[in-house]
Short mmCIF file of C-alpha atoms in Angstrom, two decimals:
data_model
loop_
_atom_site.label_atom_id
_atom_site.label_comp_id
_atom_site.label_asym_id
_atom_site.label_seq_id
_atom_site.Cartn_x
_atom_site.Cartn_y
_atom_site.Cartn_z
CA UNK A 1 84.66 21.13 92.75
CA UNK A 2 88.05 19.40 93.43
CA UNK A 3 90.57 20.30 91.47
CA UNK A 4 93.63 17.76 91.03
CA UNK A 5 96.84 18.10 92.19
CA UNK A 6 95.36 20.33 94.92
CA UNK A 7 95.07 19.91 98.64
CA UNK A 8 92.35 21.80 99.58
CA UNK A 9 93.53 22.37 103.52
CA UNK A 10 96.65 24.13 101.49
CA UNK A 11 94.66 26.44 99.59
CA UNK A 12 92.27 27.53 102.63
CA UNK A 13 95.75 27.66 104.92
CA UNK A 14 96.91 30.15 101.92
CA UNK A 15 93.85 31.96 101.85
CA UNK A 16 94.03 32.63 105.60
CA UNK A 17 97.86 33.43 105.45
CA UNK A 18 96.76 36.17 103.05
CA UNK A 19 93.82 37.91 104.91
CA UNK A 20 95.87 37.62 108.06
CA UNK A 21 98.82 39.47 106.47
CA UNK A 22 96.21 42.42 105.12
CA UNK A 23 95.21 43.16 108.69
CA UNK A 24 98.52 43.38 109.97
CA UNK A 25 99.60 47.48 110.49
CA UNK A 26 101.84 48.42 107.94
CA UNK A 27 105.15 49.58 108.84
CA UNK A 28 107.82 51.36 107.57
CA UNK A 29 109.46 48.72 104.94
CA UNK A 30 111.82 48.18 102.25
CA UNK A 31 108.48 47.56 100.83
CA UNK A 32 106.92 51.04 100.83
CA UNK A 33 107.60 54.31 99.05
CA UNK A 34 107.25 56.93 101.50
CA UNK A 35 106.29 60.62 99.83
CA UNK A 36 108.49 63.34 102.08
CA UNK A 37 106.65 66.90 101.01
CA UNK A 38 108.77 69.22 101.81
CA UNK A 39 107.02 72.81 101.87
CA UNK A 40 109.23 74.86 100.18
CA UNK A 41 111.11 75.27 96.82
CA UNK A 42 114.27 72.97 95.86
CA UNK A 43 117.58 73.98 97.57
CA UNK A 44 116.61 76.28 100.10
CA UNK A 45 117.80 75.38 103.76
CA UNK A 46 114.78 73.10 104.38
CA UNK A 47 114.97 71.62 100.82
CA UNK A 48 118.76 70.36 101.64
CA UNK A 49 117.77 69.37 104.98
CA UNK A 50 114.83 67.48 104.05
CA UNK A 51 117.18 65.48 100.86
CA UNK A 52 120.03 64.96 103.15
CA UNK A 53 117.68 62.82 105.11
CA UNK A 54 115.81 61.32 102.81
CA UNK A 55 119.00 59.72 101.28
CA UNK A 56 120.73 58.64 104.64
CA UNK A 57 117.19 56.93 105.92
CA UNK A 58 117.06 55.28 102.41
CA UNK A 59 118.53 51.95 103.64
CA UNK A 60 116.47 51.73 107.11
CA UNK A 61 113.57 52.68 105.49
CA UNK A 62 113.21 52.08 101.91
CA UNK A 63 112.63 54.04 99.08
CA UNK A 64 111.46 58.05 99.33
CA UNK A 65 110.43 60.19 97.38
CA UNK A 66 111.07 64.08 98.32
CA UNK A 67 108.57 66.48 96.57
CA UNK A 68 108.59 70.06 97.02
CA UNK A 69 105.14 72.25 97.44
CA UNK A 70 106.39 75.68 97.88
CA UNK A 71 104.17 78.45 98.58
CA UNK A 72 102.25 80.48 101.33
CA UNK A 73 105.43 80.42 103.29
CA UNK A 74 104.94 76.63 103.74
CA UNK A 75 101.60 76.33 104.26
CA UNK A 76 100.47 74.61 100.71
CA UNK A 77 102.39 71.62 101.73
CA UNK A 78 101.99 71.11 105.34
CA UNK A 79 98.37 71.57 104.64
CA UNK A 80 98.57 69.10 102.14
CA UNK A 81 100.48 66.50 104.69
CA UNK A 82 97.67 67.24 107.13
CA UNK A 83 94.87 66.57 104.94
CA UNK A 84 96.93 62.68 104.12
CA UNK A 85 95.61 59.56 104.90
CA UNK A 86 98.10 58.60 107.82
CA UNK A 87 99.08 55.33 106.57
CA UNK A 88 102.64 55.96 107.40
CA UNK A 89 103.39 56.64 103.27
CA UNK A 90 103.40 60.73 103.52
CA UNK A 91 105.37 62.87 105.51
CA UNK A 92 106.83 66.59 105.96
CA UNK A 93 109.69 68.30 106.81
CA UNK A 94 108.32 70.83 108.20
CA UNK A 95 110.12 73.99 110.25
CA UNK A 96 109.28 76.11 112.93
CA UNK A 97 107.47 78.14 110.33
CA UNK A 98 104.86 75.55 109.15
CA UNK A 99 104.42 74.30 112.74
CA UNK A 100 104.91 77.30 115.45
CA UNK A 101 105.08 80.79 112.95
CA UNK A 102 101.96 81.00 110.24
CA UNK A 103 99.43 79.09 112.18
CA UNK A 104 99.21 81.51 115.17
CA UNK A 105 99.14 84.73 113.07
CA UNK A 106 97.15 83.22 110.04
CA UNK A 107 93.18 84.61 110.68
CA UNK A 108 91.83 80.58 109.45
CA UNK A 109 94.49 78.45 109.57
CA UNK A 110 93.92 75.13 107.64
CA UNK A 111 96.01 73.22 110.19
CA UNK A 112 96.88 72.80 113.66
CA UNK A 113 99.92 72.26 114.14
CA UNK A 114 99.32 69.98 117.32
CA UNK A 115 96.45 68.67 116.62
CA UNK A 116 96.74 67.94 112.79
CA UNK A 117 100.26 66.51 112.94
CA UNK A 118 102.14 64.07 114.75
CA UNK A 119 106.08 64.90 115.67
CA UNK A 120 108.57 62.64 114.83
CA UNK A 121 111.96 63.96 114.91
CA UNK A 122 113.95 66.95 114.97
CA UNK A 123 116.95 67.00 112.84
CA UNK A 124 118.62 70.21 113.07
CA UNK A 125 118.74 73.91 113.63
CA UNK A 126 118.93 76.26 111.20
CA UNK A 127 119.86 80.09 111.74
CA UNK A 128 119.04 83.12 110.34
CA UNK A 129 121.26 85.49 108.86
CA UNK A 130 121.88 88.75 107.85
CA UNK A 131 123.24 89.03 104.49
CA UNK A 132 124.07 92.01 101.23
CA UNK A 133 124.30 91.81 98.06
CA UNK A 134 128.04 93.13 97.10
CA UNK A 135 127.42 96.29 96.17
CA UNK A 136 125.76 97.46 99.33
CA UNK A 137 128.37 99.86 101.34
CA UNK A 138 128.44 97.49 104.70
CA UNK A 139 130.82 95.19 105.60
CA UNK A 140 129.80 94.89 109.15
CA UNK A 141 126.60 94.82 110.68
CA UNK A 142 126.85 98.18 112.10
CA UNK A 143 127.75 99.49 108.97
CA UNK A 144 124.43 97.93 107.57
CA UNK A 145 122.47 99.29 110.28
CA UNK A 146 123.96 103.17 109.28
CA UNK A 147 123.21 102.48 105.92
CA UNK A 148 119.80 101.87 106.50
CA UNK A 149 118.76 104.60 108.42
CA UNK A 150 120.76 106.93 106.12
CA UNK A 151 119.12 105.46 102.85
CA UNK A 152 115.03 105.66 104.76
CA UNK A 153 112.65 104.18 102.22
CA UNK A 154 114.91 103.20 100.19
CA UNK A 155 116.57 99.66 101.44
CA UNK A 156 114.37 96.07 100.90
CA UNK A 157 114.68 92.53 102.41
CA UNK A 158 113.64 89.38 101.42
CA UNK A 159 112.36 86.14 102.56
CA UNK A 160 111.29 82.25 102.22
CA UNK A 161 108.13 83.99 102.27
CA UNK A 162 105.82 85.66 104.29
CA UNK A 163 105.58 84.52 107.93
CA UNK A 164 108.21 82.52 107.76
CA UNK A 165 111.05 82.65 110.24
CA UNK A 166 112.99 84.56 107.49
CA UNK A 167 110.32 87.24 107.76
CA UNK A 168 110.04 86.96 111.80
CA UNK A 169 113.93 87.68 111.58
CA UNK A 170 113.67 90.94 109.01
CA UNK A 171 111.01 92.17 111.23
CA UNK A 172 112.11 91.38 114.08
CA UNK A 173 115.83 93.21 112.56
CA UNK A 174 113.88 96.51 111.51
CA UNK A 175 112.37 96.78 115.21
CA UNK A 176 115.69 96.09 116.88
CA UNK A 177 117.60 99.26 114.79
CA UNK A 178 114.29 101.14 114.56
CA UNK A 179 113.58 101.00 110.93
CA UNK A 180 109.97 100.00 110.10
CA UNK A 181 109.90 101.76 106.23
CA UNK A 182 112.43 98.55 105.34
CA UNK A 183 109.95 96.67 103.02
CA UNK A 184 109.46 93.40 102.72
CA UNK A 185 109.89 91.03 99.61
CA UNK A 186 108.40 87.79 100.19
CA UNK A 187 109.40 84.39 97.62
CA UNK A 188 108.52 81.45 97.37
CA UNK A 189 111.15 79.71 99.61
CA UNK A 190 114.79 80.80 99.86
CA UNK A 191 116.37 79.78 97.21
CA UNK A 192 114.62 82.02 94.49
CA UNK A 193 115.24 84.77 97.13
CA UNK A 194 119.12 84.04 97.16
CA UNK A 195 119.85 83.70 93.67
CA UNK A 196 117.87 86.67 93.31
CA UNK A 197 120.11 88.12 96.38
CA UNK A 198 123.38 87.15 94.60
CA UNK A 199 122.40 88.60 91.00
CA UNK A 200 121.64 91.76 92.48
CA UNK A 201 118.14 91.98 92.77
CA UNK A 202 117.31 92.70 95.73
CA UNK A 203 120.33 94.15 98.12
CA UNK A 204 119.41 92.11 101.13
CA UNK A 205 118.09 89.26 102.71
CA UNK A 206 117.53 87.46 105.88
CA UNK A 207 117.42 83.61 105.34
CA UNK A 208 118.24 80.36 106.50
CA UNK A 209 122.40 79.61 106.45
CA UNK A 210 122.50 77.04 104.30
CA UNK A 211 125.20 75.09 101.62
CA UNK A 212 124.32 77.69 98.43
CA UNK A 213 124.37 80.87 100.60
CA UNK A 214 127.78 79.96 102.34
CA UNK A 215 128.89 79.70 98.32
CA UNK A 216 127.98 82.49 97.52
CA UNK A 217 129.35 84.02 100.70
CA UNK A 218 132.74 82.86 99.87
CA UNK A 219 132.89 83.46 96.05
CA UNK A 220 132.21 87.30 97.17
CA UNK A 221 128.79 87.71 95.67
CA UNK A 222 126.94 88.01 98.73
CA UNK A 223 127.94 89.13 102.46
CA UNK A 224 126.84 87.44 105.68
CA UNK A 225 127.58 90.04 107.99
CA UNK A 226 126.03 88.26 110.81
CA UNK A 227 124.41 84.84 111.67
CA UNK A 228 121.21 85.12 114.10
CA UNK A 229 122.02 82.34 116.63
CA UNK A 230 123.35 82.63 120.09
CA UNK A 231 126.62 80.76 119.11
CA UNK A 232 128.75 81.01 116.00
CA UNK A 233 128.06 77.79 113.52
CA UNK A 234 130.44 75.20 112.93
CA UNK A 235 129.86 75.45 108.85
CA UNK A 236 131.48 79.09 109.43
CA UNK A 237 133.24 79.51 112.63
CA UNK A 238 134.50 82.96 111.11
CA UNK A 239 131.29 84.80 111.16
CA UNK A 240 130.09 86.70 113.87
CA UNK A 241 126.94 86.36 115.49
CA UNK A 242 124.27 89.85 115.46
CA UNK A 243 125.06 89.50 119.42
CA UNK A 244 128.61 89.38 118.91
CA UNK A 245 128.30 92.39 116.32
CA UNK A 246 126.16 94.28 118.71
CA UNK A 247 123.18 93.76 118.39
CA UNK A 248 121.26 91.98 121.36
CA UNK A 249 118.13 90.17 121.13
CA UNK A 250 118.96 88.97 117.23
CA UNK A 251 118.42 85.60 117.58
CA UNK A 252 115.84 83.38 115.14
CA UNK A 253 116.05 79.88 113.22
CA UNK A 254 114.24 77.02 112.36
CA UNK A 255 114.38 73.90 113.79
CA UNK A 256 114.21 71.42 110.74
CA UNK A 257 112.09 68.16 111.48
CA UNK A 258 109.76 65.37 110.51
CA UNK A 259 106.25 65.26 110.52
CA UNK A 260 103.38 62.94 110.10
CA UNK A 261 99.51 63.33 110.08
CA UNK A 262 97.58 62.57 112.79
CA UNK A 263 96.57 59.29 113.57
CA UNK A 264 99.37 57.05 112.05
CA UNK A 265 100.56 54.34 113.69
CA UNK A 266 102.80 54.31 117.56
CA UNK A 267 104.54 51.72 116.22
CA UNK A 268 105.20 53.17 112.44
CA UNK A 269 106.34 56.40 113.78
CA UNK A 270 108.53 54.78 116.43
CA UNK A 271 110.29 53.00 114.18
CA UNK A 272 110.93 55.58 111.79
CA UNK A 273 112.19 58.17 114.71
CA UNK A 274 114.24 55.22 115.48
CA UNK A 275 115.50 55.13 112.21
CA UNK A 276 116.07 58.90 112.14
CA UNK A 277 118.12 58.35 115.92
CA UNK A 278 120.23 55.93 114.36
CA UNK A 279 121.10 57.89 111.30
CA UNK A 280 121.99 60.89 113.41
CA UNK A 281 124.46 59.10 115.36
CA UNK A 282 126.93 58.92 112.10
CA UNK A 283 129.55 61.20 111.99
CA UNK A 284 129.56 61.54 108.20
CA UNK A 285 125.85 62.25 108.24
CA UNK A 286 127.06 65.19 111.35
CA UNK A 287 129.49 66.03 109.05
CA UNK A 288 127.04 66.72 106.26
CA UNK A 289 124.58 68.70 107.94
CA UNK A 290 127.63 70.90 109.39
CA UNK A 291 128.87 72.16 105.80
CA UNK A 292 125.69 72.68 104.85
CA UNK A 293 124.87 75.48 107.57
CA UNK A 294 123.22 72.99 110.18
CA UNK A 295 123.20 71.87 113.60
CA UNK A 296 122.69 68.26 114.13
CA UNK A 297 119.82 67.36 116.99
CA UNK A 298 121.42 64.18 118.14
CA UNK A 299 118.77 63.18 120.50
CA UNK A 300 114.71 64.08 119.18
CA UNK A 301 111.42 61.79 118.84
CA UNK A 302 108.01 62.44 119.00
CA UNK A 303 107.74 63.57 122.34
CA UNK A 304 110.54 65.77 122.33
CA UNK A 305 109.41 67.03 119.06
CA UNK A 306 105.87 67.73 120.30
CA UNK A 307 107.64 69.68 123.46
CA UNK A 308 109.86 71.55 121.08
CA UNK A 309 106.28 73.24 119.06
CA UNK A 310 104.81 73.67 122.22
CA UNK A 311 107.77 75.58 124.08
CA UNK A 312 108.70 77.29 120.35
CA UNK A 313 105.54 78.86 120.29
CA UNK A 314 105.31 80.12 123.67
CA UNK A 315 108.09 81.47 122.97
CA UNK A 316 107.64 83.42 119.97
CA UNK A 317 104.23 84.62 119.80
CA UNK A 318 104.72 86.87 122.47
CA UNK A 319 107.77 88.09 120.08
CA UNK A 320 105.33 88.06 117.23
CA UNK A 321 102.85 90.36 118.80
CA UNK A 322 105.13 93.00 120.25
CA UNK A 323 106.29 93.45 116.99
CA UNK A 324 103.16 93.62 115.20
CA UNK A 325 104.16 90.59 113.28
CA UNK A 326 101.25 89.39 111.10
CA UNK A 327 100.53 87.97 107.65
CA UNK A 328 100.97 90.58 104.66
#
């Protein structure tokens, strides 16, 4: 049938046009909504890490959406991001806890880490730290350290959650002093954990640095009497490292970073590591990480974030296992 008004090479060119354009690989497009799960609860360190990009990529990008899946110490959402179609629309900021930590001292993990996930970028470092509520008697680390042998049985910790990096860096605290009857309160994520922290709930804590605990830190509700790096933090130049305050070996943090499942696109994960390259280049981006605890990774991608899970967990599971680290 001929319809009128209609050139019928026009419609079949359309038709092609059309077909031509659905078998084309997506890409990462003003077009798409991208889901970014991040595996933790809102406004811990990875939370605020994960947001802070997520709103800077915005205009390279297009529109995403951050969702939070806290629980198992990370493991309900990376697993979740590794069971995703990878058609370049779901990704997680994951840590060195969801990619190095729980999968090599969880019995069945339900991901592999290298195998499951694709790296595309790492964004930052974030340290440990060893922080008091302010009515426990320490205002140094040593003090801390007296206390706790003084008070055995009697002194608690808590975490993002259990095996976690937060929970490597308690452990790997009580072994370093020689205090193994320090127990262990897990959450879901840090945030819970420091508000918790600050209200007095628990009188100490090992977790990420991040924007809310430096608050807290400087209205006086909280103490950070030492920050587990190998360097003092530009965010708070002031406080001492554990190596500085005497206590060698105390050094653990997450490296903060993007993720996709396996088998998306070269070209969709190029482009967004790209993206993420450009982004990290801008000073006021820098600037943002810095006050809120982190340390910009100027120069990632996916290889160099594959290298860094590879070389992070030959590095800690030796650590892991002459502690006795393992999943509660």
């Amino acid at each position: 049938m001929n319809l009128p008004g209609v050139n019928r090479r026009s419609v079949l060119g359309a038709g092609a046009a059309t077909l031509a354009a659905a078998l084309v690989p997506r890409t990462a497009s003003a077009e798409r909504t991208i889901r970014l799960i991040v595996p933790f609860s809102a406004g811990g360190a990875t939370d605020v890490a994960g947001r802070l990009w997520a709103e800077k990529i915005k205009p390279h990008i297009g529109v995403v959406v951050t969702e939070n899946r806290g629980g198992g110490g990370g493991v309900t959402g990376a697993a979740e991001v590794a069971r995703a179609r990878p058609d370049g629309q779901t990704f997680l900021f994951g840590n060195t806890s969801t990619q190095v930590l729980i999968p090599a001292i969880m019995n069945r993990p339900p991901y592999d880490p290298l195998k499951d996930f694709v790296g595309i970028y790492i964004v930052c470092n974030s340290p440990t730290s060893i922080v008091v509520h302010e009515s426990v008697p320490a205002h140094t680390l040593a003090e801390l350290i007296a206390y706790a042998k003084a008070n055995r049985g009697k002194l608690v910790y808590g975490s993002a959650g259990t095996g976690t990096m937060t929970n490597l860096a308690g452990e790997l605290f009580k072994e370093l002093i020689g205090a193994p009857d320090i127990l262990h309160i897990p959450y879901k994520g840090s945030a819970p954990g420091v508000t918790d922290l600050a209200s007095g709930h628990i009188p100490m804590m090992t977790p990420n640095v991040g924007g809310p605990l430096l608050e807290f830190h400087r209205a006086g509700k909280v103490r950070i009497l030492a920050i587990n790096s190998e360097a003092r933090i530009k965010a708070a130049p002031d406080i001492l490292t554990a190596i500085e305050a005497g206590l060698p070996g105390m050094v653990a943090g997450n490296l903060n970073g993007l993720f996709a499942p396996a088998g998306i696109a070269a070209n969709v994960a190029d482009e967004i590591a790209q993206a993420t390259r450009k982004i990290m280049a801008d000073e006021e981006f820098q600037a943002a990480l810095v006050r809120s605890g982190f340390e910009p990774v100027l120069d990632s991608g996916p290889d160099a974030t594959r290298q860094f899970v590879a070389a992070e967990t030959a590095k800690w599971v030796p650590i892991m296992k002459a502690t006795g680290f393992k999943m509660e």
